[in-house]
PDB file of C-alpha atoms in Angstrom:
ATOM      1  CA  UNK A   1      -0.245   0.189  -0.087  1.00  0.00           C
ATOM      2  CA  UNK A   2       3.094   2.290   0.736  1.00  0.00           C
ATOM      3  CA  UNK A   3       4.265   1.490  -3.015  1.00  0.00           C
ATOM      4  CA  UNK A   4       1.322   3.067  -4.153  1.00  0.00           C
ATOM      5  CA  UNK A   5       1.013   5.616  -2.927  1.00  0.00           C
ATOM      6  CA  UNK A   6       4.706   6.198  -2.849  1.00  0.00           C
ATOM      7  CA  UNK A   7       4.232   5.919  -6.828  1.00  0.00           C
ATOM      8  CA  UNK A   8       1.225   7.992  -7.085  1.00  0.00           C
ATOM      9  CA  UNK A   9       2.607  10.990  -5.653  1.00  0.00           C
ATOM     10  CA  UNK A  10       5.831  10.925  -7.185  1.00  0.00           C
ATOM     11  CA  UNK A  11       3.469  10.664 -10.673  1.00  0.00           C
ATOM     12  CA  UNK A  12       1.860  13.509  -9.486  1.00  0.00           C
ATOM     13  CA  UNK A  13       4.869  15.749  -8.886  1.00  0.00           C
ATOM     14  CA  UNK A  14       6.364  15.130 -12.320  1.00  0.00           C
ATOM     15  CA  UNK A  15       2.816  15.819 -13.666  1.00  0.00           C
ATOM     16  CA  UNK A  16       3.054  19.620 -11.230  1.00  0.00           C
ATOM     17  CA  UNK A  17       6.871  20.074 -12.458  1.00  0.00           C
ATOM     18  CA  UNK A  18       5.870  19.295 -16.333  1.00  0.00           C
ATOM     19  CA  UNK A  19       3.056  21.831 -15.643  1.00  0.00           C
ATOM     20  CA  UNK A  20       5.219  24.254 -14.717  1.00  0.00           C
ATOM     21  CA  UNK A  21       7.287  24.316 -16.445  1.00  0.00           C
ATOM     22  CA  UNK A  22       4.644  23.851 -19.758  1.00  0.00           C
ATOM     23  CA  UNK A  23       5.948  27.589 -21.845  1.00  0.00           C
ATOM     24  CA  UNK A  24       3.064  29.239 -23.231  1.00  0.00           C
ATOM     25  CA  UNK A  25       2.754  32.849 -25.287  1.00  0.00           C
ATOM     26  CA  UNK A  26       0.414  35.441 -25.959  1.00  0.00           C
ATOM     27  CA  UNK A  27       0.121  37.426 -29.452  1.00  0.00           C
ATOM     28  CA  UNK A  28      -2.115  39.493 -30.305  1.00  0.00           C
ATOM     29  CA  UNK A  29      -2.652  39.649 -33.827  1.00  0.00           C
ATOM     30  CA  UNK A  30      -4.537  40.985 -37.414  1.00  0.00           C
ATOM     31  CA  UNK A  31      -8.137  39.121 -38.368  1.00  0.00           C
ATOM     32  CA  UNK A  32      -6.122  38.556 -41.563  1.00  0.00           C
ATOM     33  CA  UNK A  33      -2.959  36.160 -40.156  1.00  0.00           C
ATOM     34  CA  UNK A  34      -5.861  34.308 -38.177  1.00  0.00           C
ATOM     35  CA  UNK A  35      -8.852  33.940 -41.023  1.00  0.00           C
ATOM     36  CA  UNK A  36      -6.283  33.333 -44.073  1.00  0.00           C
ATOM     37  CA  UNK A  37      -5.416  30.534 -42.108  1.00  0.00           C
ATOM     38  CA  UNK A  38      -1.726  30.875 -41.975  1.00  0.00           C
ATOM     39  CA  UNK A  39      -1.523  30.727 -38.463  1.00  0.00           C
ATOM     40  CA  UNK A  40      -3.037  27.280 -38.741  1.00  0.00           C
ATOM     41  CA  UNK A  41      -0.115  26.430 -40.971  1.00  0.00           C
ATOM     42  CA  UNK A  42       2.975  27.878 -38.584  1.00  0.00           C
ATOM     43  CA  UNK A  43       1.315  27.052 -35.348  1.00  0.00           C
ATOM     44  CA  UNK A  44       2.282  23.408 -34.743  1.00  0.00           C
ATOM     45  CA  UNK A  45       5.325  23.813 -36.804  1.00  0.00           C
ATOM     46  CA  UNK A  46       6.434  26.623 -34.304  1.00  0.00           C
ATOM     47  CA  UNK A  47       5.726  24.323 -31.330  1.00  0.00           C
ATOM     48  CA  UNK A  48       7.378  21.472 -32.393  1.00  0.00           C
ATOM     49  CA  UNK A  49      10.787  23.092 -32.819  1.00  0.00           C
ATOM     50  CA  UNK A  50      10.589  24.784 -29.770  1.00  0.00           C
ATOM     51  CA  UNK A  51       8.290  22.973 -27.632  1.00  0.00           C
ATOM     52  CA  UNK A  52       6.260  26.645 -26.911  1.00  0.00           C
ATOM     53  CA  UNK A  53       2.682  26.905 -27.577  1.00  0.00           C
ATOM     54  CA  UNK A  54       1.101  30.159 -28.649  1.00  0.00           C
ATOM     55  CA  UNK A  55      -1.777  31.662 -27.958  1.00  0.00           C
ATOM     56  CA  UNK A  56      -2.855  33.962 -30.635  1.00  0.00           C
ATOM     57  CA  UNK A  57      -5.543  37.144 -29.645  1.00  0.00           C
ATOM     58  CA  UNK A  58      -6.886  37.964 -33.440  1.00  0.00           C
ATOM     59  CA  UNK A  59      -8.302  41.551 -33.704  1.00  0.00           C
ATOM     60  CA  UNK A  60      -7.814  44.482 -35.645  1.00  0.00           C
ATOM     61  CA  UNK A  61      -4.156  45.932 -35.471  1.00  0.00           C
ATOM     62  CA  UNK A  62      -4.660  48.864 -33.432  1.00  0.00           C
ATOM     63  CA  UNK A  63      -6.287  46.470 -30.769  1.00  0.00           C
ATOM     64  CA  UNK A  64      -3.512  44.460 -31.194  1.00  0.00           C
ATOM     65  CA  UNK A  65      -0.794  47.381 -30.531  1.00  0.00           C
ATOM     66  CA  UNK A  66      -2.869  48.206 -27.188  1.00  0.00           C
ATOM     67  CA  UNK A  67      -3.379  45.355 -26.058  1.00  0.00           C
ATOM     68  CA  UNK A  68       0.933  45.085 -25.782  1.00  0.00           C
ATOM     69  CA  UNK A  69       0.584  48.974 -24.910  1.00  0.00           C
ATOM     70  CA  UNK A  70      -0.752  47.164 -22.194  1.00  0.00           C
ATOM     71  CA  UNK A  71       1.406  44.547 -21.522  1.00  0.00           C
ATOM     72  CA  UNK A  72      -1.063  41.475 -21.827  1.00  0.00           C
ATOM     73  CA  UNK A  73       0.776  40.409 -24.898  1.00  0.00           C
ATOM     74  CA  UNK A  74       4.595  39.346 -25.208  1.00  0.00           C
ATOM     75  CA  UNK A  75       4.677  39.724 -28.704  1.00  0.00           C
ATOM     76  CA  UNK A  76       2.031  41.843 -32.056  1.00  0.00           C
ATOM     77  CA  UNK A  77       2.191  40.714 -35.499  1.00  0.00           C
ATOM     78  CA  UNK A  78       0.937  43.501 -37.430  1.00  0.00           C
ATOM     79  CA  UNK A  79       0.485  45.842 -40.141  1.00  0.00           C
ATOM     80  CA  UNK A  80       0.108  49.593 -39.887  1.00  0.00           C
ATOM     81  CA  UNK A  81       3.992  50.220 -40.799  1.00  0.00           C
ATOM     82  CA  UNK A  82       2.155  54.170 -39.802  1.00  0.00           C
ATOM     83  CA  UNK A  83       0.898  52.278 -36.007  1.00  0.00           C
ATOM     84  CA  UNK A  84       3.903  49.922 -35.670  1.00  0.00           C
ATOM     85  CA  UNK A  85       6.211  52.536 -36.071  1.00  0.00           C
ATOM     86  CA  UNK A  86       4.740  55.292 -33.694  1.00  0.00           C
ATOM     87  CA  UNK A  87       4.318  51.962 -30.606  1.00  0.00           C
ATOM     88  CA  UNK A  88       7.632  51.515 -31.030  1.00  0.00           C
ATOM     89  CA  UNK A  89       8.880  55.354 -30.802  1.00  0.00           C
ATOM     90  CA  UNK A  90       6.403  55.828 -27.891  1.00  0.00           C
ATOM     91  CA  UNK A  91       9.485  52.071 -26.303  1.00  0.00           C
ATOM     92  CA  UNK A  92       6.084  50.170 -26.590  1.00  0.00           C
ATOM     93  CA  UNK A  93       8.100  47.121 -28.599  1.00  0.00           C
ATOM     94  CA  UNK A  94      12.004  45.810 -27.440  1.00  0.00           C
ATOM     95  CA  UNK A  95      12.660  45.929 -32.225  1.00  0.00           C
ATOM     96  CA  UNK A  96      10.541  45.911 -35.005  1.00  0.00           C
ATOM     97  CA  UNK A  97      11.082  43.439 -37.843  1.00  0.00           C
ATOM     98  CA  UNK A  98       9.913  42.685 -41.816  1.00  0.00           C
ATOM     99  CA  UNK A  99       8.107  39.473 -42.065  1.00  0.00           C
ATOM    100  CA  UNK A 100       6.315  39.061 -44.415  1.00  0.00           C
ATOM    101  CA  UNK A 101       4.091  40.331 -47.358  1.00  0.00           C
ATOM    102  CA  UNK A 102       0.755  40.235 -49.608  1.00  0.00           C
ATOM    103  CA  UNK A 103      -0.884  43.202 -50.799  1.00  0.00           C
ATOM    104  CA  UNK A 104      -4.528  44.327 -50.581  1.00  0.00           C
ATOM    105  CA  UNK A 105      -7.200  44.122 -53.829  1.00  0.00           C
ATOM    106  CA  UNK A 106     -10.491  46.096 -53.870  1.00  0.00           C
ATOM    107  CA  UNK A 107     -13.863  43.294 -54.062  1.00  0.00           C
ATOM    108  CA  UNK A 108     -17.006  44.213 -55.595  1.00  0.00           C
ATOM    109  CA  UNK A 109     -19.978  42.766 -57.578  1.00  0.00           C
ATOM    110  CA  UNK A 110     -19.774  41.503 -61.348  1.00  0.00           C
ATOM    111  CA  UNK A 111     -22.529  43.134 -61.486  1.00  0.00           C
ATOM    112  CA  UNK A 112     -19.802  46.357 -61.243  1.00  0.00           C
ATOM    113  CA  UNK A 113     -22.233  49.291 -60.851  1.00  0.00           C
ATOM    114  CA  UNK A 114     -18.732  51.670 -60.382  1.00  0.00           C
ATOM    115  CA  UNK A 115     -16.810  50.119 -63.489  1.00  0.00           C
ATOM    116  CA  UNK A 116     -13.373  49.886 -61.990  1.00  0.00           C
ATOM    117  CA  UNK A 117     -12.946  46.328 -63.042  1.00  0.00           C
ATOM    118  CA  UNK A 118      -9.176  45.768 -64.739  1.00  0.00           C
ATOM    119  CA  UNK A 119      -8.761  49.315 -63.419  1.00  0.00           C
ATOM    120  CA  UNK A 120      -4.834  49.263 -61.637  1.00  0.00           C
ATOM    121  CA  UNK A 121      -5.074  52.738 -60.021  1.00  0.00           C
ATOM    122  CA  UNK A 122      -6.973  52.662 -56.880  1.00  0.00           C
ATOM    123  CA  UNK A 123      -7.799  55.480 -55.830  1.00  0.00           C
ATOM    124  CA  UNK A 124      -9.811  56.340 -59.325  1.00  0.00           C
ATOM    125  CA  UNK A 125     -10.901  53.948 -58.042  1.00  0.00           C
ATOM    126  CA  UNK A 126     -12.105  54.746 -55.047  1.00  0.00           C
ATOM    127  CA  UNK A 127     -13.287  57.369 -56.901  1.00  0.00           C
ATOM    128  CA  UNK A 128     -15.908  56.534 -58.866  1.00  0.00           C
ATOM    129  CA  UNK A 129     -16.691  53.780 -56.137  1.00  0.00           C
ATOM    130  CA  UNK A 130     -17.823  57.338 -55.139  1.00  0.00           C
ATOM    131  CA  UNK A 131     -19.164  59.491 -57.206  1.00  0.00           C
ATOM    132  CA  UNK A 132     -21.549  56.781 -58.212  1.00  0.00           C
ATOM    133  CA  UNK A 133     -22.737  55.644 -54.504  1.00  0.00           C
ATOM    134  CA  UNK A 134     -22.448  52.170 -55.252  1.00  0.00           C
ATOM    135  CA  UNK A 135     -22.671  50.206 -51.244  1.00  0.00           C
ATOM    136  CA  UNK A 136     -18.776  50.092 -50.190  1.00  0.00           C
ATOM    137  CA  UNK A 137     -17.962  48.358 -46.523  1.00  0.00           C
ATOM    138  CA  UNK A 138     -15.999  49.348 -44.452  1.00  0.00           C
ATOM    139  CA  UNK A 139     -13.867  47.277 -41.278  1.00  0.00           C
ATOM    140  CA  UNK A 140     -14.321  50.168 -39.400  1.00  0.00           C
ATOM    141  CA  UNK A 141     -12.768  48.655 -36.225  1.00  0.00           C
ATOM    142  CA  UNK A 142      -8.658  50.081 -36.403  1.00  0.00           C
ATOM    143  CA  UNK A 143      -7.224  47.435 -38.085  1.00  0.00           C
ATOM    144  CA  UNK A 144      -4.260  47.790 -39.762  1.00  0.00           C
ATOM    145  CA  UNK A 145      -6.470  46.821 -43.343  1.00  0.00           C
ATOM    146  CA  UNK A 146      -9.208  50.058 -42.029  1.00  0.00           C
ATOM    147  CA  UNK A 147      -5.915  52.578 -41.554  1.00  0.00           C
ATOM    148  CA  UNK A 148      -4.994  51.786 -45.370  1.00  0.00           C
ATOM    149  CA  UNK A 149      -8.476  52.057 -46.261  1.00  0.00           C
ATOM    150  CA  UNK A 150      -8.725  55.792 -45.191  1.00  0.00           C
ATOM    151  CA  UNK A 151      -5.354  56.404 -46.191  1.00  0.00           C
ATOM    152  CA  UNK A 152      -6.174  55.182 -49.941  1.00  0.00           C
ATOM    153  CA  UNK A 153     -10.307  57.229 -49.488  1.00  0.00           C
ATOM    154  CA  UNK A 154      -7.665  61.147 -48.742  1.00  0.00           C
ATOM    155  CA  UNK A 155      -5.639  60.298 -51.020  1.00  0.00           C
ATOM    156  CA  UNK A 156      -8.309  59.846 -53.929  1.00  0.00           C
ATOM    157  CA  UNK A 157      -9.739  63.846 -52.248  1.00  0.00           C
ATOM    158  CA  UNK A 158     -13.633  61.730 -50.686  1.00  0.00           C
ATOM    159  CA  UNK A 159     -14.832  62.831 -48.283  1.00  0.00           C
ATOM    160  CA  UNK A 160     -16.430  59.517 -46.451  1.00  0.00           C
ATOM    161  CA  UNK A 161     -18.387  61.164 -43.647  1.00  0.00           C
ATOM    162  CA  UNK A 162     -20.834  62.334 -46.667  1.00  0.00           C
ATOM    163  CA  UNK A 163     -21.635  58.890 -47.431  1.00  0.00           C
ATOM    164  CA  UNK A 164     -21.602  56.857 -44.435  1.00  0.00           C
ATOM    165  CA  UNK A 165     -25.063  55.475 -43.831  1.00  0.00           C
ATOM    166  CA  UNK A 166     -26.363  55.671 -46.567  1.00  0.00           C
ATOM    167  CA  UNK A 167     -23.909  53.971 -49.499  1.00  0.00           C
ATOM    168  CA  UNK A 168     -20.479  53.939 -47.102  1.00  0.00           C
ATOM    169  CA  UNK A 169     -21.280  51.597 -43.868  1.00  0.00           C
ATOM    170  CA  UNK A 170     -18.677  50.862 -41.008  1.00  0.00           C
ATOM    171  CA  UNK A 171     -19.338  47.682 -38.992  1.00  0.00           C
ATOM    172  CA  UNK A 172     -16.143  47.807 -36.385  1.00  0.00           C
ATOM    173  CA  UNK A 173     -15.390  43.695 -37.405  1.00  0.00           C
ATOM    174  CA  UNK A 174     -13.361  41.639 -38.684  1.00  0.00           C
ATOM    175  CA  UNK A 175     -11.977  40.916 -42.222  1.00  0.00           C
ATOM    176  CA  UNK A 176     -14.076  38.011 -42.246  1.00  0.00           C
ATOM    177  CA  UNK A 177     -17.174  39.495 -40.971  1.00  0.00           C
ATOM    178  CA  UNK A 178     -17.204  42.017 -44.049  1.00  0.00           C
ATOM    179  CA  UNK A 179     -16.239  40.175 -46.670  1.00  0.00           C
ATOM    180  CA  UNK A 180     -19.145  38.196 -45.465  1.00  0.00           C
ATOM    181  CA  UNK A 181     -21.696  41.952 -45.474  1.00  0.00           C
ATOM    182  CA  UNK A 182     -20.137  42.429 -49.099  1.00  0.00           C
ATOM    183  CA  UNK A 183     -21.265  38.995 -50.426  1.00  0.00           C
ATOM    184  CA  UNK A 184     -24.461  39.240 -49.332  1.00  0.00           C
ATOM    185  CA  UNK A 185     -25.103  42.761 -49.949  1.00  0.00           C
ATOM    186  CA  UNK A 186     -23.112  43.105 -53.075  1.00  0.00           C
ATOM    187  CA  UNK A 187     -21.235  46.142 -52.445  1.00  0.00           C
ATOM    188  CA  UNK A 188     -16.975  46.638 -52.768  1.00  0.00           C
ATOM    189  CA  UNK A 189     -14.512  46.072 -50.438  1.00  0.00           C
ATOM    190  CA  UNK A 190     -10.980  46.780 -49.717  1.00  0.00           C
ATOM    191  CA  UNK A 191      -9.521  43.147 -48.888  1.00  0.00           C
ATOM    192  CA  UNK A 192      -5.847  41.670 -47.322  1.00  0.00           C
ATOM    193  CA  UNK A 193      -5.577  39.208 -50.507  1.00  0.00           C
ATOM    194  CA  UNK A 194      -4.891  36.294 -48.321  1.00  0.00           C
ATOM    195  CA  UNK A 195      -7.967  36.663 -46.763  1.00  0.00           C
ATOM    196  CA  UNK A 196      -9.752  36.844 -49.828  1.00  0.00           C
ATOM    197  CA  UNK A 197      -8.159  33.573 -51.253  1.00  0.00           C
ATOM    198  CA  UNK A 198      -9.138  31.839 -48.706  1.00  0.00           C
ATOM    199  CA  UNK A 199     -12.598  33.352 -48.850  1.00  0.00           C
ATOM    200  CA  UNK A 200     -15.294  30.519 -49.336  1.00  0.00           C
ATOM    201  CA  UNK A 201     -18.643  32.762 -49.501  1.00  0.00           C
ATOM    202  CA  UNK A 202     -18.286  34.684 -52.740  1.00  0.00           C
ATOM    203  CA  UNK A 203     -21.799  34.860 -53.771  1.00  0.00           C
ATOM    204  CA  UNK A 204     -21.264  37.839 -57.117  1.00  0.00           C
ATOM    205  CA  UNK A 205     -17.521  39.307 -55.548  1.00  0.00           C
ATOM    206  CA  UNK A 206     -14.753  39.425 -56.986  1.00  0.00           C
ATOM    207  CA  UNK A 207     -11.306  41.279 -57.016  1.00  0.00           C
ATOM    208  CA  UNK A 208     -12.162  44.434 -59.847  1.00  0.00           C
ATOM    209  CA  UNK A 209      -8.773  46.176 -59.271  1.00  0.00           C
ATOM    210  CA  UNK A 210      -5.547  45.071 -58.364  1.00  0.00           C
ATOM    211  CA  UNK A 211      -1.936  45.832 -58.544  1.00  0.00           C
ATOM    212  CA  UNK A 212      -1.511  49.403 -57.820  1.00  0.00           C
ATOM    213  CA  UNK A 213       2.109  49.791 -55.677  1.00  0.00           C
ATOM    214  CA  UNK A 214      -0.641  51.259 -53.159  1.00  0.00           C
ATOM    215  CA  UNK A 215      -1.877  48.266 -52.365  1.00  0.00           C
ATOM    216  CA  UNK A 216       1.394  46.625 -50.902  1.00  0.00           C
ATOM    217  CA  UNK A 217       0.358  45.555 -47.163  1.00  0.00           C
ATOM    218  CA  UNK A 218       3.789  44.145 -45.205  1.00  0.00           C
ATOM    219  CA  UNK A 219       3.213  42.937 -41.343  1.00  0.00           C
ATOM    220  CA  UNK A 220       6.167  43.250 -39.084  1.00  0.00           C
ATOM    221  CA  UNK A 221       6.755  41.624 -35.268  1.00  0.00           C
ATOM    222  CA  UNK A 222       7.870  42.939 -32.077  1.00  0.00           C
ATOM    223  CA  UNK A 223       8.529  41.730 -28.729  1.00  0.00           C
ATOM    224  CA  UNK A 224       6.680  43.558 -26.611  1.00  0.00           C
ATOM    225  CA  UNK A 225       9.094  45.227 -23.836  1.00  0.00           C
ATOM    226  CA  UNK A 226       9.491  43.214 -20.927  1.00  0.00           C
ATOM    227  CA  UNK A 227      10.605  46.461 -18.522  1.00  0.00           C
ATOM    228  CA  UNK A 228       7.598  48.103 -19.254  1.00  0.00           C
ATOM    229  CA  UNK A 229       5.361  44.841 -18.200  1.00  0.00           C
ATOM    230  CA  UNK A 230       8.277  42.378 -16.502  1.00  0.00           C
ATOM    231  CA  UNK A 231       5.454  40.174 -16.906  1.00  0.00           C
ATOM    232  CA  UNK A 232       6.047  39.459 -20.839  1.00  0.00           C
ATOM    233  CA  UNK A 233       8.288  35.560 -21.721  1.00  0.00           C
ATOM    234  CA  UNK A 234      10.735  38.100 -24.071  1.00  0.00           C
ATOM    235  CA  UNK A 235      12.835  34.484 -23.921  1.00  0.00           C
ATOM    236  CA  UNK A 236       9.701  32.108 -25.470  1.00  0.00           C
ATOM    237  CA  UNK A 237       9.052  35.316 -27.006  1.00  0.00           C
ATOM    238  CA  UNK A 238      11.564  36.310 -29.120  1.00  0.00           C
ATOM    239  CA  UNK A 239      12.809  32.835 -29.830  1.00  0.00           C
ATOM    240  CA  UNK A 240       8.858  33.175 -32.178  1.00  0.00           C
ATOM    241  CA  UNK A 241       9.955  35.841 -33.287  1.00  0.00           C
ATOM    242  CA  UNK A 242      13.448  34.465 -34.419  1.00  0.00           C
ATOM    243  CA  UNK A 243      11.854  31.868 -35.949  1.00  0.00           C
ATOM    244  CA  UNK A 244       9.574  33.660 -37.381  1.00  0.00           C
ATOM    245  CA  UNK A 245      12.474  35.822 -39.610  1.00  0.00           C
ATOM    246  CA  UNK A 246      14.496  32.550 -40.374  1.00  0.00           C
ATOM    247  CA  UNK A 247      15.053  30.810 -42.971  1.00  0.00           C
ATOM    248  CA  UNK A 248      12.874  27.945 -41.351  1.00  0.00           C
ATOM    249  CA  UNK A 249       9.715  30.013 -40.851  1.00  0.00           C
ATOM    250  CA  UNK A 250      10.265  32.045 -43.801  1.00  0.00           C
ATOM    251  CA  UNK A 251      10.358  29.381 -45.884  1.00  0.00           C
ATOM    252  CA  UNK A 252       6.551  28.207 -43.628  1.00  0.00           C
ATOM    253  CA  UNK A 253       5.457  31.313 -44.735  1.00  0.00           C
ATOM    254  CA  UNK A 254       6.121  30.875 -48.693  1.00  0.00           C
ATOM    255  CA  UNK A 255       4.917  27.434 -48.731  1.00  0.00           C
ATOM    256  CA  UNK A 256       1.319  27.607 -47.196  1.00  0.00           C
ATOM    257  CA  UNK A 257      -1.018  27.870 -50.380  1.00  0.00           C
ATOM    258  CA  UNK A 258      -5.252  28.047 -50.833  1.00  0.00           C
ATOM    259  CA  UNK A 259      -5.818  26.087 -53.787  1.00  0.00           C
ATOM    260  CA  UNK A 260      -2.109  26.624 -55.093  1.00  0.00           C
ATOM    261  CA  UNK A 261      -1.873  29.914 -54.825  1.00  0.00           C
ATOM    262  CA  UNK A 262       0.899  31.630 -52.320  1.00  0.00           C
ATOM    263  CA  UNK A 263      -0.947  33.753 -49.478  1.00  0.00           C
ATOM    264  CA  UNK A 264       1.228  35.129 -47.593  1.00  0.00           C
ATOM    265  CA  UNK A 265       5.612  36.241 -49.617  1.00  0.00           C
ATOM    266  CA  UNK A 266       8.486  36.492 -46.999  1.00  0.00           C
ATOM    267  CA  UNK A 267      11.128  38.773 -46.649  1.00  0.00           C
ATOM    268  CA  UNK A 268      12.776  39.362 -43.251  1.00  0.00           C
ATOM    269  CA  UNK A 269      16.367  40.282 -43.178  1.00  0.00           C
ATOM    270  CA  UNK A 270      18.298  37.668 -41.651  1.00  0.00           C
TER     271      UNK A 270
END
């Protein structure tokens, strides 16, 4: 009986030690990395290689950076360079790394009431959408995609506030819900290409405008500064970043495809 108790006690001790040694980090990232399926592809590879589990909080870039500012994440992985530079200038991050890129596309109904199909000038396309007051869905969630969309409207010289609640609709949600709403209402929307390629409920939607250099979409990753937040798991968070920008991580990013199409293109400086 005593031997049985000792054996059970040893098992419980080892279980407790294993639990205590479990390594987990939290990554605040964008909805596009989650909804495109990229994390579903990358994380098992990273976790197998480094024995560190990753919890992802997928929100808009603005929210992800705010999570980092509060110290509620170890790493932020986002796509709004201006907002990322601000985050770094505030001393919130240790160092920023380029990870990968793709591009944005203007998606809309195949009937194309604004007649933008085939064009490459994104500001011209947006002016045409506004001119005919065609339905446009905006994420309106302070995400990287939303920030890019607002910059493009400004460059196009269009005051979107005049169209709110008529042809221009802000929904305050991620890319998947925005595409779903555009599909159900045959509206235009700005999408990152990765989420679009993974999106199944396309209905009558198609890519209508693409290829403008202003649609370039860069992703960056940063470790939250442990000097500001002592709870940040700096060693394991940096291990995740190092893996992402390593040849193995970059190869994994390049290898993620949907329907034979590559969704993201690695561009870290090794």
